[in-house]
Amino acid sequence: MKKYFLTGLMILLPIALTLMVLSFFFHFFSSPFLGLTSSLLSSLNLNWPKPLIVFAARIIVLTLFLAAILFLGILGRLFIFKSLIGAANKLFLKIPFFRGIYHTVQDLADSFLSKDKKAFKYAVKIPFPSEKSFSVGFVSGEVPLECHKHFTEPMEPVFLPASPYPITGFIFFVPKRLIENLDLTREEAVEFIISSGMVTPHRPKNAAPEKK
């Protein structure tokens, strides 16, 4: 009986967790305009039950949200709109308090979404928390110029994710001589960290490792 239960759990758990994540983002992005859209649908006298009106409102909000992203992407390719975006960026960067948040979010979005940049370059291992133990991390960028003068040898910034919640962690400046590249893709390394080591990365023998 126990082995059948575990087999069923292994089949159901990935599906359930995937649906939970999708449900979270579905509600997160549709909630800000849900009240307005629900009111508009209710005013049409459709005689729908309230749960159906709320669900339809979420679908409409998400559809309009995706359409707006696509429309902005099309406009962003136009020269005139690029000039307007540049002028808006300069304006936002002059507003106290707002500019710090805006600039940080802009840089993060550029790192994650740009084809020419990678949020995390590649997976590595570093000696942590002691010299005789190692942790999996990611080389995350470049050492700030201000920090260079405090180091006596070449360093790399390494982000060490927390397990099983990799959205939190620590950033370390690690000597390059102590960093060892891992033959893992970023996705494989993240899976290993999220699972707390229970999911062992595997790749077909003829598959090429991620370029570094």
PDB file of C-alpha atoms in Angstrom:
ATOM      1  CA  MET A   1       0.000   0.000   0.000  1.00  0.00           C
ATOM      2  CA  LYS A   2       2.777   2.423   0.899  1.00  0.00           C
ATOM      3  CA  LYS A   3       4.595   2.059  -2.418  1.00  0.00           C
ATOM      4  CA  TYR A   4       1.372   2.731  -4.353  1.00  0.00           C
ATOM      5  CA  PHE A   5       0.737   5.832  -2.267  1.00  0.00           C
ATOM      6  CA  LEU A   6       4.266   7.134  -2.925  1.00  0.00           C
ATOM      7  CA  THR A   7       3.939   6.425  -6.652  1.00  0.00           C
ATOM      8  CA  GLY A   8       0.650   8.319  -6.782  1.00  0.00           C
ATOM      9  CA  LEU A   9       2.174  11.193  -4.832  1.00  0.00           C
ATOM     10  CA  MET A  10       5.143  11.380  -7.216  1.00  0.00           C
ATOM     11  CA  ILE A  11       2.729  11.600 -10.146  1.00  0.00           C
ATOM     12  CA  LEU A  12       0.379  14.131  -8.544  1.00  0.00           C
ATOM     13  CA  LEU A  13       2.858  16.426  -6.774  1.00  0.00           C
ATOM     14  CA  PRO A  14       4.570  17.968  -9.856  1.00  0.00           C
ATOM     15  CA  ILE A  15       1.166  18.600 -11.462  1.00  0.00           C
ATOM     16  CA  ALA A  16      -0.271  20.113  -8.286  1.00  0.00           C
ATOM     17  CA  LEU A  17       2.734  22.368  -7.662  1.00  0.00           C
ATOM     18  CA  THR A  18       2.749  23.531 -11.296  1.00  0.00           C
ATOM     19  CA  LEU A  19      -0.946  24.426 -11.071  1.00  0.00           C
ATOM     20  CA  MET A  20      -0.318  26.247  -7.777  1.00  0.00           C
ATOM     21  CA  VAL A  21       2.441  28.367  -9.347  1.00  0.00           C
ATOM     22  CA  LEU A  22       0.308  29.160 -12.405  1.00  0.00           C
ATOM     23  CA  SER A  23      -2.650  30.003 -10.149  1.00  0.00           C
ATOM     24  CA  PHE A  24      -0.477  32.360  -8.102  1.00  0.00           C
ATOM     25  CA  PHE A  25       0.653  34.332 -11.156  1.00  0.00           C
ATOM     26  CA  PHE A  26      -2.885  34.233 -12.598  1.00  0.00           C
ATOM     27  CA  HIS A  27      -4.270  35.916  -9.472  1.00  0.00           C
ATOM     28  CA  PHE A  28      -1.243  38.192  -8.946  1.00  0.00           C
ATOM     29  CA  PHE A  29      -1.395  39.863 -12.369  1.00  0.00           C
ATOM     30  CA  SER A  30      -5.182  40.047 -12.621  1.00  0.00           C
ATOM     31  CA  SER A  31      -5.979  41.331  -9.108  1.00  0.00           C
ATOM     32  CA  PRO A  32      -5.136  45.073  -9.561  1.00  0.00           C
ATOM     33  CA  PHE A  33      -7.937  45.630 -12.117  1.00  0.00           C
ATOM     34  CA  LEU A  34     -10.270  42.842 -11.023  1.00  0.00           C
ATOM     35  CA  GLY A  35     -12.760  45.081  -9.193  1.00  0.00           C
ATOM     36  CA  LEU A  36     -13.243  47.449 -12.139  1.00  0.00           C
ATOM     37  CA  THR A  37     -13.583  44.666 -14.709  1.00  0.00           C
ATOM     38  CA  SER A  38     -15.994  42.680 -12.508  1.00  0.00           C
ATOM     39  CA  SER A  39     -18.167  45.785 -12.073  1.00  0.00           C
ATOM     40  CA  LEU A  40     -18.277  46.344 -15.828  1.00  0.00           C
ATOM     41  CA  LEU A  41     -19.307  42.735 -16.456  1.00  0.00           C
ATOM     42  CA  SER A  42     -21.954  42.896 -13.724  1.00  0.00           C
ATOM     43  CA  SER A  43     -23.420  46.031 -15.304  1.00  0.00           C
ATOM     44  CA  LEU A  44     -24.119  44.075 -18.506  1.00  0.00           C
ATOM     45  CA  ASN A  45     -26.838  42.044 -16.730  1.00  0.00           C
ATOM     46  CA  LEU A  46     -25.445  38.735 -17.966  1.00  0.00           C
ATOM     47  CA  ASN A  47     -27.126  36.800 -15.139  1.00  0.00           C
ATOM     48  CA  TRP A  48     -23.915  34.909 -14.516  1.00  0.00           C
ATOM     49  CA  PRO A  49     -23.046  33.598 -11.063  1.00  0.00           C
ATOM     50  CA  LYS A  50     -20.527  35.797  -9.253  1.00  0.00           C
ATOM     51  CA  PRO A  51     -17.632  33.216  -9.372  1.00  0.00           C
ATOM     52  CA  LEU A  52     -18.013  33.003 -13.146  1.00  0.00           C
ATOM     53  CA  ILE A  53     -18.003  36.806 -13.469  1.00  0.00           C
ATOM     54  CA  VAL A  54     -14.817  37.016 -11.383  1.00  0.00           C
ATOM     55  CA  PHE A  55     -13.119  34.306 -13.458  1.00  0.00           C
ATOM     56  CA  ALA A  56     -14.150  35.958 -16.739  1.00  0.00           C
ATOM     57  CA  ALA A  57     -12.897  39.292 -15.399  1.00  0.00           C
ATOM     58  CA  ARG A  58      -9.488  37.756 -14.617  1.00  0.00           C
ATOM     59  CA  ILE A  59      -9.275  36.300 -18.138  1.00  0.00           C
ATOM     60  CA  ILE A  60     -10.132  39.683 -19.667  1.00  0.00           C
ATOM     61  CA  VAL A  61      -7.570  41.500 -17.507  1.00  0.00           C
ATOM     62  CA  LEU A  62      -4.803  39.033 -18.401  1.00  0.00           C
ATOM     63  CA  THR A  63      -5.715  39.202 -22.100  1.00  0.00           C
ATOM     64  CA  LEU A  64      -5.568  43.000 -22.088  1.00  0.00           C
ATOM     65  CA  PHE A  65      -2.331  42.892 -20.067  1.00  0.00           C
ATOM     66  CA  LEU A  66      -0.650  40.608 -22.631  1.00  0.00           C
ATOM     67  CA  ALA A  67      -2.031  42.706 -25.493  1.00  0.00           C
ATOM     68  CA  ALA A  68      -0.596  45.853 -23.875  1.00  0.00           C
ATOM     69  CA  ILE A  69       2.832  44.197 -23.548  1.00  0.00           C
ATOM     70  CA  LEU A  70       2.729  43.179 -27.220  1.00  0.00           C
ATOM     71  CA  PHE A  71       1.618  46.674 -28.262  1.00  0.00           C
ATOM     72  CA  LEU A  72       4.407  48.315 -26.269  1.00  0.00           C
ATOM     73  CA  GLY A  73       6.890  45.882 -27.816  1.00  0.00           C
ATOM     74  CA  ILE A  74       5.772  46.896 -31.297  1.00  0.00           C
ATOM     75  CA  LEU A  75       5.958  50.598 -30.437  1.00  0.00           C
ATOM     76  CA  GLY A  76       9.361  50.071 -28.817  1.00  0.00           C
ATOM     77  CA  ARG A  77      10.782  49.149 -32.204  1.00  0.00           C
ATOM     78  CA  LEU A  78       9.852  52.533 -33.668  1.00  0.00           C
ATOM     79  CA  PHE A  79      12.496  55.278 -33.668  1.00  0.00           C
ATOM     80  CA  ILE A  80      10.128  58.008 -32.400  1.00  0.00           C
ATOM     81  CA  PHE A  81       8.909  55.854 -29.516  1.00  0.00           C
ATOM     82  CA  LYS A  82      12.508  54.965 -28.608  1.00  0.00           C
ATOM     83  CA  SER A  83      13.234  58.678 -28.299  1.00  0.00           C
ATOM     84  CA  LEU A  84      10.199  59.125 -26.034  1.00  0.00           C
ATOM     85  CA  ILE A  85      11.305  56.201 -23.863  1.00  0.00           C
ATOM     86  CA  GLY A  86      14.798  57.701 -23.591  1.00  0.00           C
ATOM     87  CA  ALA A  87      13.347  61.060 -22.535  1.00  0.00           C
ATOM     88  CA  ALA A  88      11.053  59.364 -19.983  1.00  0.00           C
ATOM     89  CA  ASN A  89      13.991  57.411 -18.542  1.00  0.00           C
ATOM     90  CA  LYS A  90      15.991  60.608 -18.067  1.00  0.00           C
ATOM     91  CA  LEU A  91      13.002  62.197 -16.341  1.00  0.00           C
ATOM     92  CA  PHE A  92      12.417  59.227 -14.013  1.00  0.00           C
ATOM     93  CA  LEU A  93      16.098  59.121 -13.069  1.00  0.00           C
ATOM     94  CA  LYS A  94      15.883  62.713 -11.822  1.00  0.00           C
ATOM     95  CA  ILE A  95      13.031  62.069  -9.363  1.00  0.00           C
ATOM     96  CA  PRO A  96      14.342  61.600  -5.794  1.00  0.00           C
ATOM     97  CA  PHE A  97      13.615  58.222  -4.145  1.00  0.00           C
ATOM     98  CA  PHE A  98      11.775  57.011  -7.253  1.00  0.00           C
ATOM     99  CA  ARG A  99      14.959  56.935  -9.318  1.00  0.00           C
ATOM    100  CA  GLY A 100      16.693  54.434  -7.009  1.00  0.00           C
ATOM    101  CA  ILE A 101      13.884  51.887  -7.299  1.00  0.00           C
ATOM    102  CA  TYR A 102      13.324  52.528 -11.007  1.00  0.00           C
ATOM    103  CA  HIS A 103      17.002  52.202 -11.914  1.00  0.00           C
ATOM    104  CA  THR A 104      17.373  48.968  -9.927  1.00  0.00           C
ATOM    105  CA  VAL A 105      14.285  47.368 -11.468  1.00  0.00           C
ATOM    106  CA  GLN A 106      15.368  48.518 -14.922  1.00  0.00           C
ATOM    107  CA  ASP A 107      18.797  46.913 -14.533  1.00  0.00           C
ATOM    108  CA  LEU A 108      17.293  43.673 -13.204  1.00  0.00           C
ATOM    109  CA  ALA A 109      14.807  43.479 -16.078  1.00  0.00           C
ATOM    110  CA  ASP A 110      17.604  44.143 -18.555  1.00  0.00           C
ATOM    111  CA  SER A 111      19.719  41.369 -17.035  1.00  0.00           C
ATOM    112  CA  PHE A 112      16.922  38.785 -17.061  1.00  0.00           C
ATOM    113  CA  LEU A 113      15.258  39.626 -20.379  1.00  0.00           C
ATOM    114  CA  SER A 114      18.072  40.840 -22.608  1.00  0.00           C
ATOM    115  CA  LYS A 115      19.402  38.319 -25.129  1.00  0.00           C
ATOM    116  CA  ASP A 116      22.896  39.779 -24.826  1.00  0.00           C
ATOM    117  CA  LYS A 117      23.051  39.489 -21.028  1.00  0.00           C
ATOM    118  CA  LYS A 118      22.515  36.631 -18.617  1.00  0.00           C
ATOM    119  CA  ALA A 119      21.233  37.066 -15.093  1.00  0.00           C
ATOM    120  CA  PHE A 120      23.600  34.305 -13.995  1.00  0.00           C
ATOM    121  CA  LYS A 121      26.518  33.499 -16.256  1.00  0.00           C
ATOM    122  CA  TYR A 122      27.171  29.881 -15.240  1.00  0.00           C
ATOM    123  CA  ALA A 123      27.101  27.480 -12.313  1.00  0.00           C
ATOM    124  CA  VAL A 124      30.190  27.167 -10.103  1.00  0.00           C
ATOM    125  CA  LYS A 125      31.231  25.665  -6.804  1.00  0.00           C
ATOM    126  CA  ILE A 126      32.986  27.600  -4.068  1.00  0.00           C
ATOM    127  CA  PRO A 127      34.373  26.586  -0.656  1.00  0.00           C
ATOM    128  CA  PHE A 128      31.535  27.475   1.725  1.00  0.00           C
ATOM    129  CA  PRO A 129      30.894  27.521   4.658  1.00  0.00           C
ATOM    130  CA  SER A 130      34.383  26.088   5.246  1.00  0.00           C
ATOM    131  CA  GLU A 131      37.439  25.200   3.193  1.00  0.00           C
ATOM    132  CA  LYS A 132      36.559  21.491   3.263  1.00  0.00           C
ATOM    133  CA  SER A 133      32.938  21.853   2.101  1.00  0.00           C
ATOM    134  CA  PHE A 134      31.544  23.283  -1.111  1.00  0.00           C
ATOM    135  CA  SER A 135      28.361  25.012  -2.252  1.00  0.00           C
ATOM    136  CA  VAL A 136      26.778  25.528  -5.662  1.00  0.00           C
ATOM    137  CA  GLY A 137      26.427  29.121  -6.813  1.00  0.00           C
ATOM    138  CA  PHE A 138      26.373  31.325  -9.897  1.00  0.00           C
ATOM    139  CA  VAL A 139      28.824  33.904 -11.206  1.00  0.00           C
ATOM    140  CA  SER A 140      26.457  36.855 -11.321  1.00  0.00           C
ATOM    141  CA  GLY A 141      28.232  39.785 -12.949  1.00  0.00           C
ATOM    142  CA  GLU A 142      31.261  42.011 -12.558  1.00  0.00           C
ATOM    143  CA  VAL A 143      33.021  43.345  -9.487  1.00  0.00           C
ATOM    144  CA  PRO A 144      32.129  47.046  -8.948  1.00  0.00           C
ATOM    145  CA  LEU A 145      35.021  49.391  -9.727  1.00  0.00           C
ATOM    146  CA  GLU A 146      34.857  50.832  -6.220  1.00  0.00           C
ATOM    147  CA  CYS A 147      35.524  47.390  -4.744  1.00  0.00           C
ATOM    148  CA  HIS A 148      38.565  46.606  -6.906  1.00  0.00           C
ATOM    149  CA  LYS A 149      40.876  48.768  -4.816  1.00  0.00           C
ATOM    150  CA  HIS A 150      40.080  46.722  -1.713  1.00  0.00           C
ATOM    151  CA  PHE A 151      41.164  43.415  -3.256  1.00  0.00           C
ATOM    152  CA  THR A 152      44.710  42.156  -3.700  1.00  0.00           C
ATOM    153  CA  GLU A 153      43.811  39.459  -6.262  1.00  0.00           C
ATOM    154  CA  PRO A 154      41.234  38.921  -9.051  1.00  0.00           C
ATOM    155  CA  MET A 155      37.736  38.329  -7.672  1.00  0.00           C
ATOM    156  CA  GLU A 156      34.346  37.283  -9.019  1.00  0.00           C
ATOM    157  CA  PRO A 157      30.908  38.056  -7.562  1.00  0.00           C
ATOM    158  CA  VAL A 158      29.138  34.757  -6.835  1.00  0.00           C
ATOM    159  CA  PHE A 159      25.488  34.479  -5.853  1.00  0.00           C
ATOM    160  CA  LEU A 160      24.869  31.584  -3.467  1.00  0.00           C
ATOM    161  CA  PRO A 161      21.125  30.729  -3.467  1.00  0.00           C
ATOM    162  CA  ALA A 162      19.376  29.482  -0.362  1.00  0.00           C
ATOM    163  CA  SER A 163      17.727  26.076  -0.465  1.00  0.00           C
ATOM    164  CA  PRO A 164      14.881  25.370  -1.086  1.00  0.00           C
ATOM    165  CA  TYR A 165      14.051  29.045  -1.792  1.00  0.00           C
ATOM    166  CA  PRO A 166      16.630  30.203  -4.365  1.00  0.00           C
ATOM    167  CA  ILE A 167      15.122  33.688  -4.660  1.00  0.00           C
ATOM    168  CA  THR A 168      17.032  34.501  -1.466  1.00  0.00           C
ATOM    169  CA  GLY A 169      20.709  33.933  -0.755  1.00  0.00           C
ATOM    170  CA  PHE A 170      24.060  35.634  -0.384  1.00  0.00           C
ATOM    171  CA  ILE A 171      26.417  37.470  -2.718  1.00  0.00           C
ATOM    172  CA  PHE A 172      30.128  36.869  -2.152  1.00  0.00           C
ATOM    173  CA  PHE A 173      33.300  38.230  -3.700  1.00  0.00           C
ATOM    174  CA  VAL A 174      35.338  35.062  -4.207  1.00  0.00           C
ATOM    175  CA  PRO A 175      38.950  34.801  -5.444  1.00  0.00           C
ATOM    176  CA  LYS A 176      38.978  33.408  -8.967  1.00  0.00           C
ATOM    177  CA  ARG A 177      41.468  30.716  -7.942  1.00  0.00           C
ATOM    178  CA  LEU A 178      38.854  29.251  -5.573  1.00  0.00           C
ATOM    179  CA  ILE A 179      36.041  29.144  -8.148  1.00  0.00           C
ATOM    180  CA  GLU A 180      35.550  25.950 -10.110  1.00  0.00           C
ATOM    181  CA  ASN A 181      33.164  25.794 -13.061  1.00  0.00           C
ATOM    182  CA  LEU A 182      30.550  23.033 -12.963  1.00  0.00           C
ATOM    183  CA  ASP A 183      29.463  21.027 -15.981  1.00  0.00           C
ATOM    184  CA  LEU A 184      25.837  21.968 -15.273  1.00  0.00           C
ATOM    185  CA  THR A 185      23.354  24.221 -17.019  1.00  0.00           C
ATOM    186  CA  ARG A 186      21.816  26.957 -14.908  1.00  0.00           C
ATOM    187  CA  GLU A 187      18.494  25.087 -14.976  1.00  0.00           C
ATOM    188  CA  GLU A 188      20.106  21.888 -13.695  1.00  0.00           C
ATOM    189  CA  ALA A 189      21.856  23.766 -10.895  1.00  0.00           C
ATOM    190  CA  VAL A 190      18.611  25.495  -9.869  1.00  0.00           C
ATOM    191  CA  GLU A 191      16.754  22.157  -9.822  1.00  0.00           C
ATOM    192  CA  PHE A 192      19.454  20.694  -7.597  1.00  0.00           C
ATOM    193  CA  ILE A 193      19.257  23.636  -5.185  1.00  0.00           C
ATOM    194  CA  ILE A 194      15.448  23.812  -5.040  1.00  0.00           C
ATOM    195  CA  SER A 195      15.181  20.085  -4.336  1.00  0.00           C
ATOM    196  CA  SER A 196      17.780  20.367  -1.538  1.00  0.00           C
ATOM    197  CA  GLY A 197      19.956  17.873  -3.415  1.00  0.00           C
ATOM    198  CA  MET A 198      17.212  15.289  -3.970  1.00  0.00           C
ATOM    199  CA  VAL A 199      17.046  15.868  -7.738  1.00  0.00           C
ATOM    200  CA  THR A 200      20.331  14.802  -9.315  1.00  0.00           C
ATOM    201  CA  PRO A 201      21.132  16.680 -12.538  1.00  0.00           C
ATOM    202  CA  HIS A 202      21.387  14.369 -15.493  1.00  0.00           C
ATOM    203  CA  ARG A 203      21.927  14.961 -19.179  1.00  0.00           C
ATOM    204  CA  PRO A 204      22.034  12.647 -22.204  1.00  0.00           C
ATOM    205  CA  LYS A 205      25.576  11.562 -22.994  1.00  0.00           C
ATOM    206  CA  ASN A 206      25.535  13.276 -26.392  1.00  0.00           C
ATOM    207  CA  ALA A 207      24.195  16.580 -25.013  1.00  0.00           C
ATOM    208  CA  ALA A 208      26.594  19.502 -24.908  1.00  0.00           C
ATOM    209  CA  PRO A 209      27.121  21.376 -21.622  1.00  0.00           C
ATOM    210  CA  GLU A 210      26.117  24.999 -21.296  1.00  0.00           C
ATOM    211  CA  LYS A 211      28.577  27.435 -22.846  1.00  0.00           C
ATOM    212  CA  LYS A 212      30.542  29.557 -20.391  1.00  0.00           C
TER     213      LYS A 212
END
